[in-house]
Structure formats: structure tokens, C-alpha cells
Amino acid sequence: MIYTNNIKKIIMRRTYFLSLIASFFLLTSCSLSTKKEFIINDINIIPKPLETILNKGSFTFDKNTKIVLSSASQKTIASDFIQQLKISSGIDIAISEKEESTQNVIIFKKDTALTKEAYLFTSTSDKITIKAKDDAGFLYGMQTLKQLLPTEFEASSLQKDMEWSIPNVEIKDKPRFGWRGLMLDVSRHFFDKEYVLKTIDRLAAHKMNVLHLHLIDDQGWRIEIKKYPKLTDVGAWRADKEDLHWNTRNIKRPSDSIKYGGFYTQTDIKEIVAYAKTKQITVIPEIELPAHVTSAVAAYPHLSCKNEHIEVPSGGVWPITDIYCPGKESTFDFLEDVLSEVMALFPSKYIHIGGDEATKTFWKTCTHCKKKMRKEGLKEVDELQSYFVKRIEKFINSKDRKLVGWDEILEGGLAPDATVMSWRGFKGGLEAAKEGHDVVMTPGDYCYVNLYQGPYDVEPIAQGGYLPLNKVYQFDPVHESMTPKEATHVLGGQANLWSEFVSTNSHSEYMIFPRLAAMSEALWSEKKHKNWEDFSTRLMQQFKRYKSQGINYSESSFLISGDTKVDLEKKTISLILKNEFPITDIRYVINSED
């Protein structure tokens, strides 16, 4: 009995001792498991930085972490990060104006030796240092910090059991091009102010710096002009035929009294522009002329050659003949008034005037136009368009702004100081650069994100054409045929989302993302650093960020396509299955009855 009790005591003691050891190792292993050892593949920054060096160790955020600023203007940049970190982690870090400690801090340091928009990012176990010349550099440094954190950082609710650490790194970074943009067509379909503000956030996250708003087109005038209220009273509204295909909306129906439309008040525009400024984004307005203005002519018929009442079209218009009359001085009075109000709202250096797809049928027969041509010594109507653009440019220049237009402004002779936005391939940009003009490259084959990005039968409706993710990534604004001197005139490029077939915020997101990620790297990163396989790997983490942000991004790049080859001699058929990603796991079943 005694023997038995001693055995029990020994067993109990050993069991207790072993349980202590087990508990020690369990706690130790848990503690060790929370301290992640980072490897270079854990760094998935888009767009890819110029130079990245990974060092041992990590920096961990906690309730005692502080941000030290070097100027008051940096507070908005820091506050945006602080707010999101609090939402996802519960950690509420403070802002300090003085560097009271070198431990557990994020420090913003001004470095005038750096170039515009460049930044240096260094993290050690003790602190994070971001150096930049300007606020744009500090903003991009903070965007990099966000992408070094776990993807859960972007969540809209508290994420439990997370360690908020980043690897110790040294990052040297700057953009390749100064113009890195997205165009939103808010005329064909109207997108409200809140969606525009969200888009600004997302552009900043991708280190993009231009939002081009296509405010005017045949199907809607989207900006309040106080001197001409009919532009929005009449021009901003059309018969609601959203249930019909875009190109079949010329059918008259009893329900045409129901209206579709909307516009931005001048207060809305001021808010958009001010918010964009905090994100280092320039908002460039596009006020179309001389064509794509049926909405304006519907409001004020005297602006056209015919001076006849017309309606705002609900869908596709071709050819575009109801355009401004350049023979009437009243046309230029109107446009100068409009542009004056627009330039008072948009402080951007550039004012976009469109200039594309003008069918000059009525100019050829208009008595006012003929008289103007005789007076100005013009032989062809293309020269009349050139006269139109040059006259508008002179007015814009008088306000210390620069004119930018689609490549049709080359027709009949380019205005002296105009910048060309080349959309019909690279040709217009090449021609303009040869003549010494600045260009923004946005060829449709690479930059029109209104095109399909997957098989037509499984994708939501889009414009004809096909632009997969990998082709966007191949885009280079500097054409291989350019001389070094011509290449200096390339300001950069942009993605364009025309909205004939895009009517909702969700559909707009689907068309933009992830192609915007590919565009951002095409415009930011050095050409020698671009690698599709590497980008594809980093993009997987970006998808997680999009999901956390609630972005309706497209997964078309995962869709499987097949290449079939028939060998008659060997009597074989081979099928190659693939998607856009070079490293992917494709599984298939043969002879399945399911």
C-alpha cells in the first residue's frame, strides 16, 4: 500500500514536472512563433521600389509608438495612417512635434537633396525613418509602410491575435514618370462625389498622382457653371434608357420622361480638389470642344451651326455632327466664360480641351464658318479646327495654364504650347514629340481599361476589344523608336475608363482593378526592374488588400484558356491549359460525369 502510494507520488511529481516543461516549451514556442523572421518574398510592394535591402529583425507597433513630424503639412499624411491602424489593430499611436526618444518612433525628416516625389525608407528594430524633399515623398513612404504591414491592416474592423510588425529594410525609391494618371468618364454615366473621393484614395495607394475627370460629353454636362445654368438644368439630364444597349437608345418610348443624370456643384468640385491635394493628386478637368458637346448644344442651341433644338442623347452618337460653331464669336465668348469658371475651381497646370472625333459636316456648309475661313485665310476645315484650338490655347495661356488635348488637335497644325494626349496608338505622341511638344501616352491597346479583360462570354459587358492584365503591365510610355531627346517630352501615361457600358461603382471598380496596379508599376518603376513573374507574385498580396478594402476587383486573370494543337501524322491532339500567371496551379479532371 505504501509502495503504491509512493509510486503514485513519484508519478504525480513527474507528471507535474513534465507538465511544467511542456508548458514552458509551449509558451516559448508561442512566443517565438509571434516573432516572424522575414524573407525577401514577404516584401510585396506595388509599384516595385527602385532599391530594396532586407536586414535582420523587425519593427513592431504598440501603444507606445509615436510619429514625429517635421512640418504641419505632414499631419494629414500621418493622421490617415494612424486612423487606419487604430481601426484594424486597436493601436492608437500619437503624433509628436519633437523627437523626444529614438526608440519606438516613426520619424519624418526633410531631405532637400532628394528629387521631387522621391523618398528614403529605413526601418530598424528601434525606429522607422522616412526622408523626403516634399509631402508627396512622405505620402509615398507611408504607402510603402502600409504595404509592409500585414494585409489585414486594410480591414474595416478590429483584427485580433495579430502582430503588427514590418521587416527591417532600407528602401530607396522615386518615380520614373511625373504623370501617372487615371481618367474617369463621369459624363456617359455619372459617378457621385463619394465614389470620386474613394478613387482618389485608391490612386494615392498606388502612388498615382493625376485624376483626369472627363466632365463633358454628348450624353451629359457634369459641372455647374453659374453663368449658364441650363448646362446643368438641361444638359445634365437625359431620358433614362438604361435597360437598353448603349447603341440602341435612339428609340422613342413613353417612359422617356423619366430622367437619368446628375452633376457636381461647384462646392462638390472644391471638395474633390481639396481632398485630392491632401493625397498629392492633381485633378485635371476636361471641357470638351469642339465636338462631344451635344449636351451643351441641347442647352444652348445657338452654339451650333444649325441653331436648332436637340435633345441630350441617351446613348451612342455617331457621327458627332452637333458641335460648336467656330464661325460665331458668341461660341468663344461662351467658352471663355465656361473655362474661366472651371479654372477658378481647378488649380491644375493643365486644362484638357478634348479635341477629338469632330465630324465637320456642318462647318463645310455653315455661312459663319465660311466667313471665318476667308477672314483667317484658311483653306480646309481641318485648319478651322486648328484655329479653334489655337484660339482657346491662347486664352488658357493668358490664365497661366497649359492646354492638353487628344491627338486630333494635331490636325491642321498644332497649337504652339499644346500638350498631346496620344490615344490612337503612339503615332500622335511620336509626331508631337518630334515637333518638340510634351506628350502623355495613353494608347488604347494598353491603357483603355473599358475593354474586356477576359473571355467575352463570362465577363460583364464592356467596350469591344481585349486588354488583359499582362498587356497593361507591358506598357511603356517611351516608344522604342524615340530618340533620347524625344523621350524627354514624354510626361508619362494614364489608364482611361470610358463609361458607355459602365454604369455602377461596382462595375467601375471591376474594370479598374487590378489593371491599375499594373499601370502604376508601368509608370513608376524603372523599366529594367519590371518582371511579370515577380509582379504576379506580389499581386497575390494586393488582391488580399483589395478584399480587405471592399474593392470589387476582377479575377479575370485567373480564368483558364486552352491552346489546342492537332498533329495529323502522329494522330494526336494536345491541349495546353493556362491563365495569365506564369506560376499557377491548374487542376483538371478527365472523363468526369459530374
XYZ file of C-alpha atoms in Angstrom:
594
model
C 0.000 0.000 0.000
C 2.870 2.314 0.979
C 4.741 1.254 -2.137
C 1.722 2.016 -4.211
C 1.303 5.474 -2.644
C 4.986 6.287 -3.221
C 4.654 5.262 -6.850
C 1.614 7.486 -7.177
C 3.517 10.412 -5.594
C 6.505 9.886 -7.899
C 4.207 9.662 -10.938
C 2.342 12.761 -9.834
C 5.589 14.692 -9.262
C 6.988 13.585 -12.614
C 3.718 14.398 -14.311
C 3.728 17.856 -12.707
C 7.380 18.399 -13.633
C 6.777 17.241 -17.210
C 3.711 19.456 -17.476
C 5.812 22.428 -16.362
C 8.408 21.610 -19.001
C 5.693 21.161 -21.615
C 4.107 24.450 -20.594
C 7.483 26.190 -20.772
C 8.160 24.899 -24.267
C 4.596 25.656 -25.345
C 4.842 29.233 -24.109
C 8.320 29.587 -25.571
C 7.221 28.227 -28.934
C 4.164 30.537 -28.943
C 6.390 33.467 -28.084
C 8.854 32.539 -30.782
C 6.110 31.954 -33.334
C 4.856 35.528 -32.953
C 8.288 36.871 -33.861
C 8.259 36.294 -37.571
C 11.527 36.075 -39.424
C 11.024 37.989 -42.650
C 12.384 36.930 -46.011
C 12.615 38.977 -49.214
C 9.469 37.281 -50.589
C 7.496 38.832 -47.713
C 8.026 42.239 -49.309
C 5.256 42.696 -51.870
C 5.235 46.414 -52.626
C 3.401 47.636 -55.742
C 4.718 49.558 -57.608
C 8.155 47.976 -57.181
C 10.656 50.300 -55.471
C 13.913 51.346 -57.075
C 16.029 49.559 -54.478
C 15.179 47.322 -51.504
C 17.604 45.840 -48.951
C 16.283 43.413 -46.325
C 18.059 43.351 -42.961
C 17.595 41.083 -39.949
C 14.960 41.883 -37.384
C 11.704 43.800 -37.376
C 9.928 46.860 -36.044
C 6.741 46.226 -34.045
C 3.943 48.703 -33.430
C 2.433 49.013 -29.965
C 0.504 51.546 -27.896
C 3.703 53.491 -27.139
C 4.701 54.035 -30.770
C 4.850 57.693 -31.816
C 5.120 59.599 -35.109
C 7.471 62.587 -35.164
C 6.759 65.178 -37.865
C 8.994 67.893 -39.300
C 6.184 70.201 -40.565
C 2.493 70.884 -40.005
C 1.571 69.834 -43.567
C 2.619 66.248 -42.792
C -0.098 65.864 -40.171
C -2.775 64.843 -42.690
C -0.470 62.157 -44.118
C 0.265 60.782 -40.661
C -3.355 61.037 -39.452
C -4.605 58.884 -42.320
C -2.221 56.093 -41.285
C -2.993 56.491 -37.579
C -6.739 56.244 -38.177
C -6.476 53.053 -40.233
C -4.049 51.413 -37.799
C -6.450 52.104 -34.931
C -9.358 50.552 -36.860
C -7.555 47.329 -37.764
C -5.225 46.852 -34.768
C -6.724 48.873 -31.926
C -3.367 50.624 -31.519
C -3.764 54.384 -31.213
C -0.373 55.979 -31.793
C 0.320 59.627 -31.062
C 1.831 62.463 -33.085
C 4.767 64.371 -31.644
C 6.414 67.531 -32.958
C 9.688 66.838 -31.145
C 11.942 63.799 -31.223
C 11.883 63.045 -27.505
C 13.163 59.492 -27.992
C 14.918 57.433 -30.654
C 13.037 54.322 -29.576
C 9.712 53.079 -30.979
C 9.159 56.049 -33.285
C 8.373 56.875 -36.912
C 10.353 59.964 -37.915
C 9.692 62.232 -40.915
C 12.888 64.034 -41.957
C 13.158 66.661 -44.682
C 15.942 65.965 -47.179
C 16.319 68.656 -49.839
C 18.930 66.595 -51.682
C 16.229 64.171 -52.844
C 14.268 64.702 -56.077
C 10.579 65.529 -56.332
C 8.315 62.667 -55.071
C 11.327 60.531 -54.039
C 11.710 59.019 -50.569
C 14.120 57.000 -48.447
C 12.550 54.484 -46.074
C 14.609 52.851 -43.317
C 13.270 50.599 -40.582
C 15.234 49.122 -37.706
C 14.047 47.357 -34.581
C 14.047 50.739 -32.828
C 12.565 53.150 -35.361
C 11.287 53.925 -38.836
C 12.741 56.898 -40.707
C 11.183 58.399 -43.818
C 13.159 61.061 -45.667
C 11.739 63.165 -48.489
C 12.023 66.558 -50.123
C 8.276 67.167 -50.327
C 4.957 65.967 -48.922
C 4.483 63.669 -51.918
C 7.621 61.767 -50.922
C 6.396 61.407 -47.340
C 2.994 60.221 -48.568
C 4.579 57.558 -50.792
C 6.848 56.478 -47.952
C 3.753 55.923 -45.814
C 2.066 53.980 -48.626
C 5.117 51.717 -48.638
C 4.818 51.311 -44.857
C 1.201 50.211 -45.267
C 2.219 47.537 -47.764
C 4.957 46.249 -45.454
C 2.339 45.620 -42.771
C 0.063 42.549 -42.908
C -2.735 42.811 -45.478
C -5.205 42.861 -42.562
C -4.089 46.460 -41.971
C -6.664 47.493 -44.603
C -9.571 45.858 -42.745
C -12.614 47.868 -41.661
C -12.834 46.153 -38.258
C -10.530 45.071 -35.438
C -8.267 42.123 -36.350
C -7.458 40.026 -33.289
C -4.342 37.968 -32.497
C -2.163 39.873 -34.950
C 1.419 41.059 -34.604
C 1.797 44.422 -36.322
C 5.392 44.174 -37.449
C 7.363 45.096 -40.544
C 10.778 43.829 -41.634
C 13.897 45.896 -41.119
C 14.533 47.305 -44.570
C 16.265 50.058 -46.492
C 14.234 51.321 -49.458
C 15.334 53.927 -51.966
C 12.549 54.934 -54.314
C 11.416 57.507 -56.860
C 9.015 57.552 -59.832
C 10.129 57.107 -63.431
C 7.438 59.455 -64.802
C 5.840 62.599 -63.397
C 2.373 61.975 -64.932
C 0.803 58.803 -63.517
C -2.907 59.014 -64.027
C -6.392 57.633 -64.363
C -9.195 59.145 -66.406
C -12.771 58.702 -65.193
C -15.544 59.346 -67.699
C -18.291 60.763 -65.498
C -20.344 62.030 -68.441
C -21.623 58.872 -70.155
C -22.539 57.607 -66.692
C -22.455 59.821 -63.638
C -20.420 58.752 -60.602
C -21.180 60.559 -57.372
C -18.760 62.629 -55.329
C -18.249 59.897 -52.720
C -17.031 57.449 -55.368
C -14.631 60.051 -56.783
C -13.198 60.601 -53.295
C -12.729 56.838 -52.845
C -10.979 56.687 -56.203
C -8.596 59.412 -55.054
C -7.684 57.288 -52.011
C -7.001 54.303 -54.233
C -4.899 56.289 -56.675
C -2.750 57.526 -53.798
C -2.339 53.959 -52.528
C -0.861 53.063 -55.936
C 1.397 56.155 -55.933
C -0.562 57.690 -58.821
C -0.770 61.478 -58.966
C -3.295 62.535 -61.655
C -7.083 62.188 -61.759
C -8.397 63.277 -65.158
C -12.161 63.957 -64.982
C -13.983 63.719 -68.316
C -16.721 66.138 -67.271
C -18.350 66.909 -70.620
C -19.651 64.732 -73.419
C -22.676 64.337 -75.664
C -24.625 62.396 -73.043
C -24.182 64.712 -70.083
C -22.744 68.002 -68.793
C -21.493 67.287 -65.264
C -20.197 70.559 -63.798
C -22.138 73.572 -62.545
C -21.424 76.772 -64.478
C -23.143 79.659 -62.718
C -23.280 81.964 -65.749
C -25.004 79.257 -67.842
C -27.458 77.374 -65.578
C -29.091 75.494 -68.466
C -25.891 73.474 -68.884
C -26.932 71.504 -65.822
C -30.688 72.206 -65.819
C -30.911 70.712 -69.340
C -27.521 69.286 -70.298
C -27.036 67.115 -67.203
C -30.186 65.049 -67.801
C -31.339 62.612 -70.470
C -34.128 60.094 -70.987
C -33.497 57.049 -68.808
C -32.921 54.155 -71.201
C -30.513 52.227 -69.035
C -32.344 48.986 -69.808
C -31.297 49.230 -73.478
C -27.931 48.598 -75.113
C -25.908 51.797 -75.396
C -26.050 51.850 -79.201
C -29.819 51.190 -79.485
C -31.096 54.051 -77.359
C -32.427 56.202 -80.181
C -35.824 54.508 -79.830
C -38.581 56.847 -78.617
C -40.703 55.485 -75.750
C -43.495 56.823 -73.500
C -41.218 56.341 -70.483
C -38.666 58.822 -71.849
C -39.985 61.415 -69.391
C -38.032 59.594 -66.649
C -34.611 61.209 -66.419
C -31.113 59.899 -65.774
C -28.212 62.160 -64.850
C -26.538 64.331 -62.261
C -23.751 66.864 -61.900
C -21.190 68.221 -59.476
C -21.919 71.557 -57.864
C -19.038 73.980 -57.599
C -18.963 73.171 -53.886
C -18.551 69.467 -54.774
C -15.676 70.281 -57.108
C -13.921 72.364 -54.464
C -14.204 69.468 -52.009
C -12.860 66.952 -54.552
C -9.921 69.175 -55.497
C -9.074 69.987 -51.865
C -9.210 66.326 -50.853
C -7.071 65.296 -53.814
C -4.459 67.841 -52.785
C -4.051 66.096 -49.412
C -3.283 62.914 -51.376
C -0.803 64.710 -53.683
C -3.133 64.204 -56.640
C -3.812 66.822 -59.304
C -7.367 66.840 -60.656
C -7.388 67.806 -64.331
C -10.744 68.863 -65.805
C -11.675 68.015 -69.381
C -14.020 70.511 -71.030
C -14.626 69.020 -74.487
C -14.516 71.102 -77.651
C -15.353 71.448 -80.466
C -17.134 68.043 -80.505
C -18.681 65.706 -77.910
C -20.811 68.653 -76.784
C -24.383 67.696 -77.728
C -25.349 68.231 -74.066
C -24.208 71.866 -74.320
C -25.924 72.426 -77.677
C -29.146 70.947 -76.241
C -28.987 73.620 -73.537
C -27.923 76.492 -75.811
C -28.730 75.708 -79.498
C -27.112 78.940 -80.771
C -23.695 77.395 -80.071
C -24.004 75.123 -83.125
C -24.002 75.950 -86.824
C -27.668 74.870 -87.240
C -29.102 76.700 -84.214
C -31.798 74.002 -83.902
C -33.341 72.463 -80.795
C -31.976 68.983 -79.998
C -32.164 66.620 -77.032
C -29.400 65.208 -74.876
C -28.795 61.729 -76.345
C -29.254 58.737 -74.066
C -26.727 56.531 -75.812
C -24.257 56.279 -78.645
C -23.920 59.122 -81.161
C -22.065 58.683 -84.452
C -21.037 60.618 -86.404
C -20.743 63.541 -83.995
C -22.034 66.486 -86.029
C -23.797 68.689 -83.447
C -20.643 70.533 -82.476
C -19.652 74.089 -81.626
C -19.648 76.615 -84.467
C -16.206 78.275 -84.751
C -17.613 80.911 -87.105
C -19.586 82.670 -84.350
C -17.869 84.938 -81.870
C -20.592 84.015 -79.371
C -19.127 80.482 -79.258
C -15.798 81.804 -77.999
C -17.495 84.172 -75.555
C -19.339 81.180 -74.116
C -16.226 79.000 -73.898
C -14.111 81.701 -72.294
C -16.821 82.228 -69.676
C -17.032 78.481 -69.003
C -13.267 77.997 -68.871
C -12.894 80.979 -66.531
C -15.244 79.378 -64.019
C -13.549 75.997 -64.475
C -10.048 77.410 -63.944
C -11.228 79.189 -60.801
C -12.185 75.746 -59.410
C -9.229 73.672 -60.651
C -5.735 74.971 -59.833
C -4.137 72.356 -62.126
C -1.407 73.478 -64.506
C -3.173 71.635 -67.347
C -6.672 72.156 -68.727
C -7.868 69.364 -71.051
C -9.978 70.520 -74.011
C -10.692 67.173 -75.697
C -10.469 67.993 -79.390
C -11.273 64.504 -80.665
C -13.705 62.970 -83.150
C -15.178 66.177 -84.577
C -17.213 65.480 -87.725
C -17.126 68.823 -89.532
C -20.105 68.229 -91.860
C -21.933 71.416 -90.891
C -18.767 73.510 -90.842
C -18.423 72.889 -94.585
C -21.805 74.472 -95.338
C -22.109 76.996 -92.474
C -22.065 80.629 -93.659
C -20.468 81.724 -90.377
C -17.676 79.166 -90.766
C -17.042 80.099 -94.395
C -16.787 83.746 -93.454
C -14.344 82.921 -90.651
C -12.189 80.836 -93.009
C -11.996 83.661 -95.517
C -11.119 86.153 -92.809
C -8.365 83.946 -91.358
C -7.055 82.737 -94.734
C -7.926 79.087 -94.079
C -8.364 76.612 -96.935
C -9.595 73.447 -95.189
C -11.949 72.800 -92.292
C -9.156 70.910 -90.515
C -7.369 74.253 -90.409
C -10.528 75.692 -88.876
C -10.231 73.171 -86.053
C -6.596 74.190 -85.616
C -7.691 77.840 -85.476
C -10.299 76.883 -82.863
C -7.775 75.057 -80.653
C -5.074 77.730 -81.024
C -7.517 80.441 -80.039
C -8.625 78.527 -76.963
C -4.994 77.794 -76.107
C -4.162 81.491 -76.242
C -6.942 82.163 -73.746
C -5.837 79.316 -71.459
C -2.220 80.510 -71.617
C -3.375 84.020 -70.656
C -4.530 82.478 -67.360
C -1.075 80.932 -66.852
C -2.307 77.420 -67.699
C -1.370 74.878 -70.364
C -3.650 73.194 -72.871
C -3.699 69.426 -73.273
C -5.873 67.602 -75.799
C -6.366 64.298 -77.573
C -4.101 63.684 -80.558
C -6.673 65.036 -83.052
C -5.507 68.529 -82.054
C -2.568 67.839 -84.371
C -4.902 68.093 -87.375
C -4.378 71.303 -89.306
C -1.363 72.299 -87.225
C -0.661 72.024 -83.521
C -1.115 74.954 -81.155
C 2.286 76.384 -80.103
C 2.428 75.264 -76.457
C -0.073 72.395 -76.503
C 0.495 69.017 -74.873
C -0.779 65.995 -76.794
C -2.517 63.055 -75.148
C -1.926 60.240 -77.615
C -4.793 57.700 -77.644
C -4.866 56.398 -81.231
C -1.743 54.353 -80.662
C 1.655 56.017 -80.229
C 1.610 57.849 -83.564
C 0.238 61.185 -82.335
C 2.647 61.244 -79.420
C 5.597 60.438 -81.655
C 4.678 63.207 -84.063
C 4.192 65.742 -81.261
C 7.475 64.818 -79.539
C 9.343 65.196 -82.841
C 7.965 68.735 -83.050
C 9.151 69.446 -79.503
C 5.793 69.157 -77.733
C 5.194 67.363 -74.458
C 3.071 64.222 -74.657
C 1.089 61.952 -72.359
C 0.923 58.454 -73.763
C -2.363 56.609 -73.370
C -2.708 54.298 -76.393
C -5.964 52.366 -76.359
C -4.297 48.992 -76.869
C -2.549 49.303 -73.482
C -4.445 51.906 -71.485
C -8.200 51.643 -72.177
C -9.499 49.749 -69.172
C -13.048 49.904 -70.562
C -12.019 46.998 -72.834
C -12.640 43.360 -71.935
C -10.059 41.712 -69.680
C -11.301 38.158 -70.048
C -13.463 35.976 -72.329
C -16.488 37.885 -73.612
C -18.946 35.161 -72.600
C -18.053 35.270 -68.896
C -17.250 38.962 -68.408
C -19.660 41.834 -67.706
C -20.421 43.940 -70.771
C -17.542 46.120 -71.916
C -16.319 48.049 -74.930
C -15.154 45.902 -77.852
C -11.522 44.868 -77.687
C -9.364 42.911 -75.259
C -6.869 44.251 -72.728
C -5.680 41.601 -70.272
C -3.729 42.461 -67.154
C -0.390 41.304 -68.532
C -0.651 43.626 -71.539
C -1.242 46.649 -69.301
C 1.938 45.638 -67.475
C 3.858 45.652 -70.772
C 3.023 49.325 -71.379
C 5.976 51.671 -71.765
C 5.206 55.349 -72.482
C 8.582 55.786 -74.180
C 8.281 54.194 -77.601
C 11.292 52.235 -78.821
C 11.571 54.428 -81.936
C 12.073 57.619 -79.909
C 15.390 59.406 -79.708
C 16.651 60.338 -76.220
C 15.671 63.965 -76.890
C 12.148 62.982 -77.967
C 11.811 60.752 -74.887
C 12.332 63.779 -72.621
C 8.990 65.114 -73.874
C 7.098 62.077 -72.522
C 5.479 63.271 -69.293
C 4.086 59.825 -68.527
C 0.838 57.984 -69.139
C -2.555 57.065 -67.767
C -5.314 54.490 -67.780
C -8.673 55.583 -69.214
C -12.085 54.271 -68.165
C -14.742 55.318 -70.669
C -18.148 54.633 -69.177
C -20.572 53.921 -72.031
C -21.018 50.388 -70.670
C -20.035 51.083 -67.049
C -22.950 52.409 -65.031
C -22.250 51.467 -61.397
C -19.477 51.972 -58.848
C -19.040 48.218 -58.547
C -18.618 47.756 -62.299
C -16.196 50.684 -62.406
C -14.032 49.070 -59.724
C -14.112 45.785 -61.616
C -12.751 47.437 -64.746
C -10.078 49.449 -62.929
C -8.665 46.860 -60.519
C -6.210 45.150 -60.700
C -5.260 46.754 -64.025
C -4.480 49.964 -62.127
C -1.811 48.058 -60.167
C -0.149 47.016 -63.428
C -0.386 50.585 -64.748
C 1.096 52.010 -61.548
C 4.189 49.825 -61.909
C 4.456 50.575 -65.629
C 4.627 54.301 -64.807
C 6.545 54.313 -61.508
C 9.147 51.560 -61.662
C 12.316 51.541 -63.719
C 11.956 49.511 -66.906
C 14.892 47.251 -66.003
C 13.145 46.235 -62.766
C 9.894 45.168 -64.382
C 9.279 41.436 -64.324
C 5.862 39.875 -64.939
C 6.527 36.757 -62.853
C 7.698 38.845 -59.896
C 4.752 41.245 -60.257
C 2.318 38.302 -60.404
C 3.631 37.018 -57.075
C 3.331 40.400 -55.387
C -0.138 40.872 -56.844
C -1.493 37.961 -54.790
C -0.999 40.046 -51.636
C -2.519 43.062 -53.378
C -5.655 41.012 -54.017
C -5.925 40.435 -50.259
C -5.628 44.178 -49.673
C -8.348 44.880 -52.230
C -10.568 42.361 -50.487
C -9.981 43.962 -47.082
C -10.829 47.350 -48.600
C -14.068 46.056 -50.096
C -12.947 46.717 -53.685
C -14.777 44.706 -56.330
C -11.599 43.730 -58.178
C -11.571 41.464 -61.222
C -10.178 37.927 -61.068
C -10.298 37.508 -64.848
C -6.545 36.913 -64.941
C -7.147 33.548 -63.216
C -9.521 32.321 -65.931
C -8.264 29.263 -67.807
C -7.777 29.306 -71.561
C -6.693 26.425 -73.780
C -4.449 26.136 -76.813
C -5.209 23.072 -78.943
C -2.729 21.583 -81.409
C -3.505 18.749 -83.820
C -0.731 16.527 -85.211
C -2.211 14.539 -88.128
C 0.884 12.415 -88.633
C 1.028 11.266 -85.043
C -2.760 11.334 -84.782
C -2.611 13.280 -81.544
C -4.335 16.287 -80.066
C -2.540 18.310 -77.400
C -4.274 20.781 -75.109
C -2.300 23.370 -73.165
C -4.173 24.945 -70.241
C -3.003 28.311 -68.947
C -4.001 31.616 -67.381
C -2.151 34.918 -67.185
C 0.159 33.903 -64.354
C 3.405 32.040 -65.147
C 3.436 30.143 -61.837
C -0.030 28.747 -61.229
C -1.743 25.562 -60.092
C -4.239 24.310 -62.682
C -6.137 21.106 -61.888
C -8.332 19.196 -64.279
C -10.439 16.061 -64.397
C -10.730 13.682 -67.374
C -13.897 11.692 -68.113
C -15.776 13.128 -65.167
C -19.521 12.545 -65.109
C -20.114 15.458 -62.705
